[in-house]
mmCIF file of C-alpha atoms in Angstrom:
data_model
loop_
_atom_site.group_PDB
_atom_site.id
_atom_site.type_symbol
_atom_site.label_atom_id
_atom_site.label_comp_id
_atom_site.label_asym_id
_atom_site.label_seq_id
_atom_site.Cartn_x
_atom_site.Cartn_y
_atom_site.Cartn_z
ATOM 1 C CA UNK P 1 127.863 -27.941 20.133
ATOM 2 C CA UNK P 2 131.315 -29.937 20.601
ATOM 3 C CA UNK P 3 131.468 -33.132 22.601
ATOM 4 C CA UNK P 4 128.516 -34.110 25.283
ATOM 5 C CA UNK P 5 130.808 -35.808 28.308
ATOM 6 C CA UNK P 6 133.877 -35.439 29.436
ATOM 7 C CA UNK P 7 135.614 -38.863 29.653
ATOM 8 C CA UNK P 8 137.973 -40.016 32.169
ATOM 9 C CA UNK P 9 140.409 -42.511 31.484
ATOM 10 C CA UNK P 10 140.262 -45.949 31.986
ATOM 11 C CA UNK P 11 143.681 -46.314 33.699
ATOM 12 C CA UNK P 12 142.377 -43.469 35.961
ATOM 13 C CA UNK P 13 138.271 -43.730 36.556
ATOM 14 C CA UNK P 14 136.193 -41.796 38.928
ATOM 15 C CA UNK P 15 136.036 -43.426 42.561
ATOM 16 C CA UNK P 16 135.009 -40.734 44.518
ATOM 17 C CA UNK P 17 136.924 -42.359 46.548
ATOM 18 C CA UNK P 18 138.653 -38.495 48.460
ATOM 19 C CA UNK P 19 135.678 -36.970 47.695
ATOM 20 C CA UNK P 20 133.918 -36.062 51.428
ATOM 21 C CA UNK P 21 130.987 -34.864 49.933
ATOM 22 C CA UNK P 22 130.310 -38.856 47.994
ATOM 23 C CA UNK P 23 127.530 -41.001 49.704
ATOM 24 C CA UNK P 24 126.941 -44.754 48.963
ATOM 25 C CA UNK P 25 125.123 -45.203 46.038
ATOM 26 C CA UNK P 26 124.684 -49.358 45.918
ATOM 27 C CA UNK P 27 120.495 -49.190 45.306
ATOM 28 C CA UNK P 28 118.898 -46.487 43.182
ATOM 29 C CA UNK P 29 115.641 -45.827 43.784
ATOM 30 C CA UNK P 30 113.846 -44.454 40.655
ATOM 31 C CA UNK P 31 110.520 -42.789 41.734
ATOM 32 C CA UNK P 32 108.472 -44.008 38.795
ATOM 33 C CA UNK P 33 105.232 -45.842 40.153
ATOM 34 C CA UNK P 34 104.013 -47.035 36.933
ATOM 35 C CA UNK P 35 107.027 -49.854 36.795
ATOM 36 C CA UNK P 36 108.217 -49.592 39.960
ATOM 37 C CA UNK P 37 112.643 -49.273 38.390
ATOM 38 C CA UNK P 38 115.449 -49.205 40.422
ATOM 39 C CA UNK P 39 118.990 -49.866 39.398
ATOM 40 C CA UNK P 40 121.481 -51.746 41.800
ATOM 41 C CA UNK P 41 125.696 -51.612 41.684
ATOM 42 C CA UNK P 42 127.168 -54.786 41.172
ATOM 43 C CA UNK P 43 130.943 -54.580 42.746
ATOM 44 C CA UNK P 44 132.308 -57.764 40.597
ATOM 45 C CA UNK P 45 131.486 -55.655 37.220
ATOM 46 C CA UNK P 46 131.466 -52.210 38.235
ATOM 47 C CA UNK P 47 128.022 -51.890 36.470
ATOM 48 C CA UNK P 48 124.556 -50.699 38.002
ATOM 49 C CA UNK P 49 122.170 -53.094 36.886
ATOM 50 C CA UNK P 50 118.704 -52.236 35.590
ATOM 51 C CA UNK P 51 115.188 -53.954 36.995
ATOM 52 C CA UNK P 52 111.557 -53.120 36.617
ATOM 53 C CA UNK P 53 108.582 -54.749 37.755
ATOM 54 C CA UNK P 54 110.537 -56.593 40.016
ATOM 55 C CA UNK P 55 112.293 -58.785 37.840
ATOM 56 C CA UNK P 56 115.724 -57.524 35.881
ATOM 57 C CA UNK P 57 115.668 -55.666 32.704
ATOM 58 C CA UNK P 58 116.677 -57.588 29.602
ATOM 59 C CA UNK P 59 117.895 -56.223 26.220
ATOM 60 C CA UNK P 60 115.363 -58.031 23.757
ATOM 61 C CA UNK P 61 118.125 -58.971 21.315
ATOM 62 C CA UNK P 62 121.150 -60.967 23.493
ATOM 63 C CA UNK P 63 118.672 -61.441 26.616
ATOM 64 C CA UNK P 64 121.071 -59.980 28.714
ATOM 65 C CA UNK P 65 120.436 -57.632 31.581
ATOM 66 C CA UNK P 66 120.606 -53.625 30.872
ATOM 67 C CA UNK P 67 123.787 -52.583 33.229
ATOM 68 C CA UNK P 68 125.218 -49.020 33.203
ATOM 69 C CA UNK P 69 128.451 -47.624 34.540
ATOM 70 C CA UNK P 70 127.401 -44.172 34.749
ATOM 71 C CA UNK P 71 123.627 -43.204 36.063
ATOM 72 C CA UNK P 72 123.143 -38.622 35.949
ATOM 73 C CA UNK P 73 120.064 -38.139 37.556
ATOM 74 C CA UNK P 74 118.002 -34.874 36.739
ATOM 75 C CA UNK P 75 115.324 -32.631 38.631
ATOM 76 C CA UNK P 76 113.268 -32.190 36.148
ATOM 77 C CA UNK P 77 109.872 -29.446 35.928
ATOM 78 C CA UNK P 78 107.291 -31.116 32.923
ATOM 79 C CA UNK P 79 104.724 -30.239 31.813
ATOM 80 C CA UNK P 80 101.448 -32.543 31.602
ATOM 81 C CA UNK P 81 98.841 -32.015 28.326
ATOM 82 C CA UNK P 82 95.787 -33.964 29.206
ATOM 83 C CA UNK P 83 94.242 -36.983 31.531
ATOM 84 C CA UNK P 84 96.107 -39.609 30.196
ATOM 85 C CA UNK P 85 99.507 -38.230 31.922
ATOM 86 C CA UNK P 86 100.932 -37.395 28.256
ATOM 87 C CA UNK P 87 104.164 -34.478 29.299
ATOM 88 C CA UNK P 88 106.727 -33.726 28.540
ATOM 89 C CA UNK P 89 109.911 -32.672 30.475
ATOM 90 C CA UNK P 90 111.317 -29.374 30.675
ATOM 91 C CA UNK P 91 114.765 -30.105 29.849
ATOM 92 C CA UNK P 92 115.809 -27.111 28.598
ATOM 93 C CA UNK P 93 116.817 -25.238 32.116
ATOM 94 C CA UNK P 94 119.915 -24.243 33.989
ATOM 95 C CA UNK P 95 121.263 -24.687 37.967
ATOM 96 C CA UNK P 96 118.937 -27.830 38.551
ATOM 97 C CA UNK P 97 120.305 -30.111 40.641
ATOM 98 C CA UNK P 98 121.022 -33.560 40.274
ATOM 99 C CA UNK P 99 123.268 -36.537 40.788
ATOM 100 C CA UNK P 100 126.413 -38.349 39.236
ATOM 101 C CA UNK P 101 126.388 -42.087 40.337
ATOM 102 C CA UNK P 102 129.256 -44.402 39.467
ATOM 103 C CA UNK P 103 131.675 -47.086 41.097
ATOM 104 C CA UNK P 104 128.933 -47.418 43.900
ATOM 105 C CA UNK P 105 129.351 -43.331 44.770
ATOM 106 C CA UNK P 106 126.926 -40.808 44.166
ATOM 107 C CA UNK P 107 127.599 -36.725 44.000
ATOM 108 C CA UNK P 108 125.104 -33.695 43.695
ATOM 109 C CA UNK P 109 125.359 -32.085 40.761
ATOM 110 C CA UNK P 110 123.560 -28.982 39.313
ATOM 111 C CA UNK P 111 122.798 -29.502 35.083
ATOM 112 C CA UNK P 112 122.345 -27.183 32.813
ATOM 113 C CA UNK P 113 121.293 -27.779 28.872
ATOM 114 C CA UNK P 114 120.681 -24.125 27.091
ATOM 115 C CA UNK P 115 118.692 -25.238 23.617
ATOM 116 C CA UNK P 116 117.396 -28.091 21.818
ATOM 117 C CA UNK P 117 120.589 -29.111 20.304
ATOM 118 C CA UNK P 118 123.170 -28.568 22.978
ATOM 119 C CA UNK P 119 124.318 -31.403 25.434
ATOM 120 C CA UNK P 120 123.475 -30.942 29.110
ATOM 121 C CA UNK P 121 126.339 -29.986 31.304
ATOM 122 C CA UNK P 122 126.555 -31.356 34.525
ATOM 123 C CA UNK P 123 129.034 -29.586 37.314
ATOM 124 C CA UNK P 124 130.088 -30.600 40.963
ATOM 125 C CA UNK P 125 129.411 -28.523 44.139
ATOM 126 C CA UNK P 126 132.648 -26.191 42.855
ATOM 127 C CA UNK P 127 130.701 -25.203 39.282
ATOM 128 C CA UNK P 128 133.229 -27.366 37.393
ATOM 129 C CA UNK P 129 132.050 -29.713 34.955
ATOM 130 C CA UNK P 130 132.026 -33.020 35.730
ATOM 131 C CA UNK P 131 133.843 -35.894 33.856
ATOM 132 C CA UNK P 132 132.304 -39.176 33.789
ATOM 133 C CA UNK P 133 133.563 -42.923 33.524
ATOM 134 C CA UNK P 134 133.804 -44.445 30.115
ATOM 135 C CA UNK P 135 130.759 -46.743 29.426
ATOM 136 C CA UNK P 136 127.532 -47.151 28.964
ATOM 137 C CA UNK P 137 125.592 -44.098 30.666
ATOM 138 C CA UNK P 138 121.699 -44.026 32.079
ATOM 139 C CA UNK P 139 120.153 -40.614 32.240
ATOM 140 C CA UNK P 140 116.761 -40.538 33.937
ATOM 141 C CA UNK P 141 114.278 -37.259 34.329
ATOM 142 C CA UNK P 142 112.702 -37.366 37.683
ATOM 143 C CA UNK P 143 109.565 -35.029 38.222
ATOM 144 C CA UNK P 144 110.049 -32.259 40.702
ATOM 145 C CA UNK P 145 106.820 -33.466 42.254
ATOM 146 C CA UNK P 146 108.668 -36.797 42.887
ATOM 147 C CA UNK P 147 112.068 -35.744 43.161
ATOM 148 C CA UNK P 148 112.134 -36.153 47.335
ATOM 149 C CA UNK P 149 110.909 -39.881 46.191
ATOM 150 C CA UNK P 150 114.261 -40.627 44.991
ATOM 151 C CA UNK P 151 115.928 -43.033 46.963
ATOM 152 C CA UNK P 152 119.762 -43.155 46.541
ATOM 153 C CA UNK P 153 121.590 -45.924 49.320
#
């Protein structure tokens, strides 16, 4: 299957900074009811930080907060088996759309991942893959049926 992202360099990250098609990406949104995330881009660190319930997201074993450099997005179809709201996502798909959210920048992005054990691709508006910042990277399926939820500012 090879590598899953392509990295950039850390002498030369992504900005987005010439891109025309990049919109501000400070507050994200998630459109998950049940505990209410969103992540929000701190420009001291460079790092999207991670709350739910209203209160920030810690890592249970330094009690620090759960920050991300990176944050890919995906339309995802699922697939719900009873009452309960037990699903699963349909991840296995091609030309969904999505986003790539770094250094306070967002761009649409289509993904495609072809089998169980291949990495998603995710490519820009010209059908090239994308390359990401190095770092830690948050990857979240939203539900079609939410997707126009999504709140990216």
């Amino acid at each position: 299957p090879g590598t899953h992202y392509n990295f950039a360099s850390k002498a030369d990250p992504i900005t987005f900074e010439d891109n025309a098609d990049a919109i501000e990406a400070t507050k994200v949104d998630l459109p998950f009811s049940h505990n209410g995330s969103y992540l929000e881009y701190d420009k001291e660190t460079g790092l999207y930080n991670y709350f739910e319930y209203g209160d920030p997201h810690l890592d249970g074993k330094t009690n620090e907060q759960l920050a991300f450099k990176n944050l890919l997005i995906q339309y995802c179809t699922y697939h719900q088996y009873d009452e309960n709201g037990y699903m699963i996502f349909n991840c296995i798909d091609q030309g969904k759309t999505g986003y790539y959210i770094t250094n306070g920048k967002a761009i649409q992005v289509t993904w495609t991942k072809t089998s169980d054990t291949d990495p998603t691709r995710y490519y820009d508006k010209d059908g090239n893959e994308i390359t990401i910042n190095t770092g830690k990277t948050y990857v979240a399926f939203v539900p079609d049926g939410n997707w126009s939820e999504l709140s990216i500012k």
